[in-house]
Amino acid sequence: MYTVVALDLDGTLTNEKKEITPRTRNAIKRAREQGCHIVLASGRPLLGIEHVASSLDLMGSEGTILAYNGGQLFDTRSSKVLWERTVDLETIHTCFRYAREHHLAALSYDEVGVITEMEDDDYVAKEAYNNAIPIRKVSDLVEAVYHPMPKVMIVGEPLLLQKARMDLLPLVGHVADLGFSEPFFMEITAKGVQKASSLQVLLSLLGRDERSLMVIGDGLNDVPMFRIAALSVAMGNASDEVKSHAHVVTDSNEQDGVALAFERYILTK
């Protein structure tokens, strides 16, 4: 039996309305009752995942949030960070100064939500909406962010972000990865951090191995997790490339694909 299940959120656990259906909630509840450890694995910040965990009754109970695309592991029972890899402050400030000089919006996170100098930017608003968290304007993001972070972002028109990446790589590429969760979202994370590597750390902490792991996802950033899982499940709405890396394909996120995967591969009769 698969005793650890890692679930991507957007496009996987949630439908296009960012909702978790009753059938999916019930399947996860039943799996947990059978002793299954649920991992919510997302590029979102912790703040953008905690309310999802709460809606599944994970907060205060056994489970893990894998946030910032692998930059942080958070224990839902104790509400404590288990493990973290951060971007150093000098690198963060270099990226923020570049964004300001080139009239691009940069953002980070505080205890409440998104912080940015450009609170009216449409792409900043999209990041806040995706995570259901508020935006707070700061006059100087460099001064506002005074400790290392698992992830910060520069957002804007895709062509401008591609140029920003090429400009910044010689400056920070030796210590940070500059990747795209969307063409208009450039994410700055610690070098080598990804969902799969953090998931391996978690398995070690749990005393489990990859034979116990099932992964469900729809994105290219889920593929490395597929490679380490005993069973990898691609969503029906995933691209053909993502599907080609999975052991099996379930229905789409609009058709309760996660619930179907649990019912087929986890839940006993």
PDB file of N, CA and C in Angstrom, residues 168-249:
ATOM      1  N   LEU A 168      20.238  38.450 -14.979  1.00  0.00           N
ATOM      2  CA  LEU A 168      20.497  38.106 -13.578  1.00  0.00           C
ATOM      3  C   LEU A 168      21.312  36.826 -13.402  1.00  0.00           C
ATOM      4  N   LEU A 169      21.240  35.925 -14.363  1.00  0.00           N
ATOM      5  CA  LEU A 169      21.961  34.651 -14.215  1.00  0.00           C
ATOM      6  C   LEU A 169      23.456  34.828 -13.937  1.00  0.00           C
ATOM      7  N   PRO A 170      24.159  35.724 -14.658  1.00  0.00           N
ATOM      8  CA  PRO A 170      25.584  35.898 -14.346  1.00  0.00           C
ATOM      9  C   PRO A 170      25.826  36.465 -12.948  1.00  0.00           C
ATOM     10  N   LEU A 171      24.832  37.146 -12.387  1.00  0.00           N
ATOM     11  CA  LEU A 171      24.981  37.782 -11.077  1.00  0.00           C
ATOM     12  C   LEU A 171      24.642  36.838  -9.930  1.00  0.00           C
ATOM     13  N   VAL A 172      23.615  36.024 -10.111  1.00  0.00           N
ATOM     14  CA  VAL A 172      23.128  35.203  -8.986  1.00  0.00           C
ATOM     15  C   VAL A 172      22.970  33.725  -9.324  1.00  0.00           C
ATOM     16  N   GLY A 173      23.213  33.352 -10.569  1.00  0.00           N
ATOM     17  CA  GLY A 173      22.953  31.982 -11.001  1.00  0.00           C
ATOM     18  C   GLY A 173      23.785  30.925 -10.311  1.00  0.00           C
ATOM     19  N   HIS A 174      24.882  31.321  -9.680  1.00  0.00           N
ATOM     20  CA  HIS A 174      25.725  30.345  -8.972  1.00  0.00           C
ATOM     21  C   HIS A 174      25.129  29.948  -7.621  1.00  0.00           C
ATOM     22  N   VAL A 175      24.188  30.745  -7.115  1.00  0.00           N
ATOM     23  CA  VAL A 175      23.598  30.448  -5.798  1.00  0.00           C
ATOM     24  C   VAL A 175      22.079  30.318  -5.836  1.00  0.00           C
ATOM     25  N   ALA A 176      21.453  30.664  -6.965  1.00  0.00           N
ATOM     26  CA  ALA A 176      19.992  30.646  -7.038  1.00  0.00           C
ATOM     27  C   ALA A 176      19.533  30.104  -8.380  1.00  0.00           C
ATOM     28  N   ASP A 177      18.350  29.527  -8.379  1.00  0.00           N
ATOM     29  CA  ASP A 177      17.687  29.119  -9.615  1.00  0.00           C
ATOM     30  C   ASP A 177      16.640  30.163  -9.974  1.00  0.00           C
ATOM     31  N   LEU A 178      16.579  30.511 -11.246  1.00  0.00           N
ATOM     32  CA  LEU A 178      15.586  31.459 -11.753  1.00  0.00           C
ATOM     33  C   LEU A 178      14.681  30.691 -12.710  1.00  0.00           C
ATOM     34  N   GLY A 179      13.499  30.343 -12.238  1.00  0.00           N
ATOM     35  CA  GLY A 179      12.595  29.523 -13.034  1.00  0.00           C
ATOM     36  C   GLY A 179      11.242  30.177 -13.204  1.00  0.00           C
ATOM     37  N   PHE A 180      10.420  29.579 -14.067  1.00  0.00           N
ATOM     38  CA  PHE A 180       9.110  30.141 -14.385  1.00  0.00           C
ATOM     39  C   PHE A 180       8.008  29.145 -14.032  1.00  0.00           C
ATOM     40  N   SER A 181       7.130  29.540 -13.115  1.00  0.00           N
ATOM     41  CA  SER A 181       5.929  28.747 -12.862  1.00  0.00           C
ATOM     42  C   SER A 181       4.856  29.083 -13.892  1.00  0.00           C
ATOM     43  N   GLU A 182       4.905  30.306 -14.395  1.00  0.00           N
ATOM     44  CA  GLU A 182       4.097  30.787 -15.516  1.00  0.00           C
ATOM     45  C   GLU A 182       5.016  31.700 -16.328  1.00  0.00           C
ATOM     46  N   PRO A 183       4.724  31.951 -17.602  1.00  0.00           N
ATOM     47  CA  PRO A 183       5.598  32.834 -18.379  1.00  0.00           C
ATOM     48  C   PRO A 183       5.753  34.229 -17.772  1.00  0.00           C
ATOM     49  N   PHE A 184       4.768  34.633 -16.950  1.00  0.00           N
ATOM     50  CA  PHE A 184       4.795  35.967 -16.343  1.00  0.00           C
ATOM     51  C   PHE A 184       5.226  35.940 -14.874  1.00  0.00           C
ATOM     52  N   PHE A 185       5.612  34.785 -14.357  1.00  0.00           N
ATOM     53  CA  PHE A 185       6.076  34.636 -12.969  1.00  0.00           C
ATOM     54  C   PHE A 185       7.485  34.044 -12.964  1.00  0.00           C
ATOM     55  N   MET A 186       8.488  34.852 -12.611  1.00  0.00           N
ATOM     56  CA  MET A 186       9.840  34.321 -12.436  1.00  0.00           C
ATOM     57  C   MET A 186      10.102  34.122 -10.948  1.00  0.00           C
ATOM     58  N   GLU A 187      10.431  32.895 -10.573  1.00  0.00           N
ATOM     59  CA  GLU A 187      10.633  32.538  -9.172  1.00  0.00           C
ATOM     60  C   GLU A 187      12.124  32.379  -8.892  1.00  0.00           C
ATOM     61  N   ILE A 188      12.589  33.037  -7.846  1.00  0.00           N
ATOM     62  CA  ILE A 188      13.984  32.942  -7.424  1.00  0.00           C
ATOM     63  C   ILE A 188      14.032  32.053  -6.191  1.00  0.00           C
ATOM     64  N   THR A 189      14.679  30.899  -6.320  1.00  0.00           N
ATOM     65  CA  THR A 189      14.767  29.932  -5.225  1.00  0.00           C
ATOM     66  C   THR A 189      16.222  29.515  -5.033  1.00  0.00           C
ATOM     67  N   ALA A 190      16.500  28.865  -3.918  1.00  0.00           N
ATOM     68  CA  ALA A 190      17.856  28.389  -3.652  1.00  0.00           C
ATOM     69  C   ALA A 190      18.271  27.370  -4.710  1.00  0.00           C
ATOM     70  N   LYS A 191      19.540  27.368  -5.045  1.00  0.00           N
ATOM     71  CA  LYS A 191      20.074  26.497  -6.091  1.00  0.00           C
ATOM     72  C   LYS A 191      19.757  25.030  -5.789  1.00  0.00           C
ATOM     73  N   GLY A 192      19.167  24.371  -6.777  1.00  0.00           N
ATOM     74  CA  GLY A 192      18.922  22.939  -6.658  1.00  0.00           C
ATOM     75  C   GLY A 192      17.666  22.540  -5.924  1.00  0.00           C
ATOM     76  N   VAL A 193      16.923  23.515  -5.400  1.00  0.00           N
ATOM     77  CA  VAL A 193      15.699  23.185  -4.667  1.00  0.00           C
ATOM     78  C   VAL A 193      14.589  22.824  -5.647  1.00  0.00           C
ATOM     79  N   GLN A 194      13.909  21.740  -5.398  1.00  0.00           N
ATOM     80  CA  GLN A 194      12.740  21.348  -6.176  1.00  0.00           C
ATOM     81  C   GLN A 194      11.858  20.457  -5.312  1.00  0.00           C
ATOM     82  N   LYS A 195      10.645  20.240  -5.781  1.00  0.00           N
ATOM     83  CA  LYS A 195       9.709  19.418  -5.010  1.00  0.00           C
ATOM     84  C   LYS A 195      10.283  18.032  -4.712  1.00  0.00           C
ATOM     85  N   ALA A 196      10.908  17.419  -5.704  1.00  0.00           N
ATOM     86  CA  ALA A 196      11.364  16.039  -5.548  1.00  0.00           C
ATOM     87  C   ALA A 196      12.443  15.904  -4.486  1.00  0.00           C
ATOM     88  N   SER A 197      13.422  16.805  -4.492  1.00  0.00           N
ATOM     89  CA  SER A 197      14.508  16.698  -3.514  1.00  0.00           C
ATOM     90  C   SER A 197      13.986  16.902  -2.097  1.00  0.00           C
ATOM     91  N   SER A 198      13.049  17.825  -1.929  1.00  0.00           N
ATOM     92  CA  SER A 198      12.468  18.057  -0.605  1.00  0.00           C
ATOM     93  C   SER A 198      11.592  16.886  -0.174  1.00  0.00           C
ATOM     94  N   LEU A 199      10.929  16.270  -1.128  1.00  0.00           N
ATOM     95  CA  LEU A 199      10.108  15.096  -0.819  1.00  0.00           C
ATOM     96  C   LEU A 199      10.983  13.941  -0.328  1.00  0.00           C
ATOM     97  N   GLN A 200      12.158  13.808  -0.897  1.00  0.00           N
ATOM     98  CA  GLN A 200      13.086  12.775  -0.427  1.00  0.00           C
ATOM     99  C   GLN A 200      13.544  13.052   1.001  1.00  0.00           C
ATOM    100  N   VAL A 201      13.771  14.336   1.320  1.00  0.00           N
ATOM    101  CA  VAL A 201      14.103  14.711   2.698  1.00  0.00           C
ATOM    102  C   VAL A 201      12.965  14.302   3.630  1.00  0.00           C
ATOM    103  N   LEU A 202      11.730  14.591   3.218  1.00  0.00           N
ATOM    104  CA  LEU A 202      10.574  14.257   4.049  1.00  0.00           C
ATOM    105  C   LEU A 202      10.454  12.750   4.262  1.00  0.00           C
ATOM    106  N   LEU A 203      10.624  11.977   3.212  1.00  0.00           N
ATOM    107  CA  LEU A 203      10.536  10.521   3.355  1.00  0.00           C
ATOM    108  C   LEU A 203      11.536  10.025   4.394  1.00  0.00           C
ATOM    109  N   SER A 204      12.729  10.592   4.370  1.00  0.00           N
ATOM    110  CA  SER A 204      13.741  10.216   5.359  1.00  0.00           C
ATOM    111  C   SER A 204      13.297  10.583   6.768  1.00  0.00           C
ATOM    112  N   LEU A 205      12.730  11.788   6.914  1.00  0.00           N
ATOM    113  CA  LEU A 205      12.256  12.226   8.229  1.00  0.00           C
ATOM    114  C   LEU A 205      11.120  11.338   8.742  1.00  0.00           C
ATOM    115  N   LEU A 206      10.298  10.853   7.824  1.00  0.00           N
ATOM    116  CA  LEU A 206       9.165   9.997   8.198  1.00  0.00           C
ATOM    117  C   LEU A 206       9.570   8.540   8.405  1.00  0.00           C
ATOM    118  N   GLY A 207      10.793   8.210   8.023  1.00  0.00           N
ATOM    119  CA  GLY A 207      11.214   6.816   8.108  1.00  0.00           C
ATOM    120  C   GLY A 207      10.580   5.942   7.042  1.00  0.00           C
ATOM    121  N   ARG A 208      10.208   6.558   5.923  1.00  0.00           N
ATOM    122  CA  ARG A 208       9.610   5.818   4.806  1.00  0.00           C
ATOM    123  C   ARG A 208      10.597   5.822   3.631  1.00  0.00           C
ATOM    124  N   ASP A 209      10.305   5.042   2.616  1.00  0.00           N
ATOM    125  CA  ASP A 209      11.123   5.092   1.409  1.00  0.00           C
ATOM    126  C   ASP A 209      10.225   5.292   0.194  1.00  0.00           C
ATOM    127  N   GLU A 210      10.860   5.363  -0.973  1.00  0.00           N
ATOM    128  CA  GLU A 210      10.123   5.707  -2.186  1.00  0.00           C
ATOM    129  C   GLU A 210       9.111   4.638  -2.592  1.00  0.00           C
ATOM    130  N   ARG A 211       9.259   3.422  -2.070  1.00  0.00           N
ATOM    131  CA  ARG A 211       8.289   2.361  -2.383  1.00  0.00           C
ATOM    132  C   ARG A 211       6.919   2.652  -1.781  1.00  0.00           C
ATOM    133  N   SER A 212       6.877   3.557  -0.805  1.00  0.00           N
ATOM    134  CA  SER A 212       5.606   3.888  -0.152  1.00  0.00           C
ATOM    135  C   SER A 212       4.923   5.109  -0.776  1.00  0.00           C
ATOM    136  N   LEU A 213       5.557   5.692  -1.804  1.00  0.00           N
ATOM    137  CA  LEU A 213       5.149   7.012  -2.298  1.00  0.00           C
ATOM    138  C   LEU A 213       4.312   6.960  -3.571  1.00  0.00           C
ATOM    139  N   MET A 214       3.168   7.657  -3.529  1.00  0.00           N
ATOM    140  CA  MET A 214       2.382   7.946  -4.724  1.00  0.00           C
ATOM    141  C   MET A 214       2.362   9.455  -4.922  1.00  0.00           C
ATOM    142  N   VAL A 215       2.536   9.888  -6.158  1.00  0.00           N
ATOM    143  CA  VAL A 215       2.546  11.313  -6.493  1.00  0.00           C
ATOM    144  C   VAL A 215       1.472  11.581  -7.537  1.00  0.00           C
ATOM    145  N   ILE A 216       0.722  12.663  -7.350  1.00  0.00           N
ATOM    146  CA  ILE A 216      -0.290  13.080  -8.328  1.00  0.00           C
ATOM    147  C   ILE A 216      -0.003  14.526  -8.714  1.00  0.00           C
ATOM    148  N   GLY A 217       0.106  14.799 -10.023  1.00  0.00           N
ATOM    149  CA  GLY A 217       0.394  16.161 -10.456  1.00  0.00           C
ATOM    150  C   GLY A 217       0.044  16.392 -11.909  1.00  0.00           C
ATOM    151  N   ASP A 218       0.177  17.652 -12.316  1.00  0.00           N
ATOM    152  CA  ASP A 218      -0.166  18.010 -13.699  1.00  0.00           C
ATOM    153  C   ASP A 218       0.894  18.856 -14.388  1.00  0.00           C
ATOM    154  N   GLY A 219       1.940  19.273 -13.649  1.00  0.00           N
ATOM    155  CA  GLY A 219       2.891  20.224 -14.206  1.00  0.00           C
ATOM    156  C   GLY A 219       4.277  19.649 -14.420  1.00  0.00           C
ATOM    157  N   LEU A 220       5.073  20.372 -15.200  1.00  0.00           N
ATOM    158  CA  LEU A 220       6.445  19.943 -15.443  1.00  0.00           C
ATOM    159  C   LEU A 220       7.258  19.896 -14.156  1.00  0.00           C
ATOM    160  N   ASN A 221       6.920  20.777 -13.193  1.00  0.00           N
ATOM    161  CA  ASN A 221       7.664  20.749 -11.927  1.00  0.00           C
ATOM    162  C   ASN A 221       7.275  19.557 -11.052  1.00  0.00           C
ATOM    163  N   ASP A 222       6.271  18.792 -11.492  1.00  0.00           N
ATOM    164  CA  ASP A 222       5.905  17.558 -10.788  1.00  0.00           C
ATOM    165  C   ASP A 222       6.650  16.338 -11.335  1.00  0.00           C
ATOM    166  N   VAL A 223       7.206  16.465 -12.533  1.00  0.00           N
ATOM    167  CA  VAL A 223       7.858  15.322 -13.182  1.00  0.00           C
ATOM    168  C   VAL A 223       9.015  14.751 -12.360  1.00  0.00           C
ATOM    169  N   PRO A 224       9.895  15.582 -11.769  1.00  0.00           N
ATOM    170  CA  PRO A 224      10.937  14.986 -10.916  1.00  0.00           C
ATOM    171  C   PRO A 224      10.363  14.174  -9.754  1.00  0.00           C
ATOM    172  N   MET A 225       9.206  14.580  -9.221  1.00  0.00           N
ATOM    173  CA  MET A 225       8.549  13.773  -8.186  1.00  0.00           C
ATOM    174  C   MET A 225       8.067  12.452  -8.769  1.00  0.00           C
ATOM    175  N   PHE A 226       7.568  12.489 -10.009  1.00  0.00           N
ATOM    176  CA  PHE A 226       7.136  11.255 -10.671  1.00  0.00           C
ATOM    177  C   PHE A 226       8.275  10.233 -10.705  1.00  0.00           C
ATOM    178  N   ARG A 227       9.480  10.741 -10.957  1.00  0.00           N
ATOM    179  CA  ARG A 227      10.624   9.844 -11.164  1.00  0.00           C
ATOM    180  C   ARG A 227      11.010   9.084  -9.900  1.00  0.00           C
ATOM    181  N   ILE A 228      10.688   9.643  -8.724  1.00  0.00           N
ATOM    182  CA  ILE A 228      11.080   8.966  -7.484  1.00  0.00           C
ATOM    183  C   ILE A 228       9.929   8.179  -6.859  1.00  0.00           C
ATOM    184  N   ALA A 229       8.738   8.276  -7.434  1.00  0.00           N
ATOM    185  CA  ALA A 229       7.557   7.656  -6.825  1.00  0.00           C
ATOM    186  C   ALA A 229       7.390   6.203  -7.261  1.00  0.00           C
ATOM    187  N   ALA A 230       6.880   5.400  -6.354  1.00  0.00           N
ATOM    188  CA  ALA A 230       6.514   4.029  -6.718  1.00  0.00           C
ATOM    189  C   ALA A 230       5.356   4.038  -7.706  1.00  0.00           C
ATOM    190  N   LEU A 231       4.457   5.018  -7.543  1.00  0.00           N
ATOM    191  CA  LEU A 231       3.360   5.196  -8.492  1.00  0.00           C
ATOM    192  C   LEU A 231       3.193   6.678  -8.782  1.00  0.00           C
ATOM    193  N   SER A 232       3.329   7.052 -10.041  1.00  0.00           N
ATOM    194  CA  SER A 232       3.131   8.441 -10.459  1.00  0.00           C
ATOM    195  C   SER A 232       1.862   8.535 -11.285  1.00  0.00           C
ATOM    196  N   VAL A 233       1.042   9.528 -10.950  1.00  0.00           N
ATOM    197  CA  VAL A 233      -0.269   9.693 -11.578  1.00  0.00           C
ATOM    198  C   VAL A 233      -0.353  11.085 -12.184  1.00  0.00           C
ATOM    199  N   ALA A 234      -0.488  11.159 -13.492  1.00  0.00           N
ATOM    200  CA  ALA A 234      -0.676  12.442 -14.165  1.00  0.00           C
ATOM    201  C   ALA A 234      -2.161  12.739 -14.295  1.00  0.00           C
ATOM    202  N   MET A 235      -2.501  14.004 -14.145  1.00  0.00           N
ATOM    203  CA  MET A 235      -3.887  14.417 -14.315  1.00  0.00           C
ATOM    204  C   MET A 235      -4.270  14.395 -15.792  1.00  0.00           C
ATOM    205  N   GLY A 236      -5.555  14.193 -16.049  1.00  0.00           N
ATOM    206  CA  GLY A 236      -6.035  14.194 -17.416  1.00  0.00           C
ATOM    207  C   GLY A 236      -5.844  15.519 -18.123  1.00  0.00           C
ATOM    208  N   ASN A 237      -5.749  16.607 -17.353  1.00  0.00           N
ATOM    209  CA  ASN A 237      -5.540  17.935 -17.925  1.00  0.00           C
ATOM    210  C   ASN A 237      -4.071  18.276 -18.104  1.00  0.00           C
ATOM    211  N   ALA A 238      -3.168  17.374 -17.738  1.00  0.00           N
ATOM    212  CA  ALA A 238      -1.736  17.614 -17.920  1.00  0.00           C
ATOM    213  C   ALA A 238      -1.381  17.580 -19.408  1.00  0.00           C
ATOM    214  N   SER A 239      -0.227  18.160 -19.738  1.00  0.00           N
ATOM    215  CA  SER A 239       0.247  18.111 -21.118  1.00  0.00           C
ATOM    216  C   SER A 239       0.680  16.690 -21.469  1.00  0.00           C
ATOM    217  N   ASP A 240       0.777  16.419 -22.759  1.00  0.00           N
ATOM    218  CA  ASP A 240       1.226  15.100 -23.200  1.00  0.00           C
ATOM    219  C   ASP A 240       2.630  14.802 -22.685  1.00  0.00           C
ATOM    220  N   GLU A 241       3.467  15.836 -22.606  1.00  0.00           N
ATOM    221  CA  GLU A 241       4.830  15.635 -22.101  1.00  0.00           C
ATOM    222  C   GLU A 241       4.810  15.153 -20.655  1.00  0.00           C
ATOM    223  N   VAL A 242       3.993  15.803 -19.821  1.00  0.00           N
ATOM    224  CA  VAL A 242       3.895  15.391 -18.415  1.00  0.00           C
ATOM    225  C   VAL A 242       3.334  13.976 -18.324  1.00  0.00           C
ATOM    226  N   LYS A 243       2.295  13.699 -19.093  1.00  0.00           N
ATOM    227  CA  LYS A 243       1.686  12.362 -19.071  1.00  0.00           C
ATOM    228  C   LYS A 243       2.689  11.274 -19.448  1.00  0.00           C
ATOM    229  N   SER A 244       3.607  11.602 -20.343  1.00  0.00           N
ATOM    230  CA  SER A 244       4.568  10.596 -20.808  1.00  0.00           C
ATOM    231  C   SER A 244       5.518  10.148 -19.708  1.00  0.00           C
ATOM    232  N   HIS A 245       5.634  10.930 -18.644  1.00  0.00           N
ATOM    233  CA  HIS A 245       6.535  10.595 -17.540  1.00  0.00           C
ATOM    234  C   HIS A 245       5.823   9.851 -16.408  1.00  0.00           C
ATOM    235  N   ALA A 246       4.509   9.711 -16.496  1.00  0.00           N
ATOM    236  CA  ALA A 246       3.739   9.098 -15.406  1.00  0.00           C
ATOM    237  C   ALA A 246       3.479   7.618 -15.668  1.00  0.00           C
ATOM    238  N   HIS A 247       3.301   6.874 -14.576  1.00  0.00           N
ATOM    239  CA  HIS A 247       2.926   5.468 -14.717  1.00  0.00           C
ATOM    240  C   HIS A 247       1.504   5.332 -15.252  1.00  0.00           C
ATOM    241  N   VAL A 248       0.608   6.187 -14.742  1.00  0.00           N
ATOM    242  CA  VAL A 248      -0.798   6.123 -15.138  1.00  0.00           C
ATOM    243  C   VAL A 248      -1.349   7.538 -15.274  1.00  0.00           C
ATOM    244  N   VAL A 249      -2.486   7.646 -15.954  1.00  0.00           N
ATOM    245  CA  VAL A 249      -3.175   8.931 -16.118  1.00  0.00           C
ATOM    246  C   VAL A 249      -4.576   8.793 -15.548  1.00  0.00           C
TER     247      VAL A 249
END
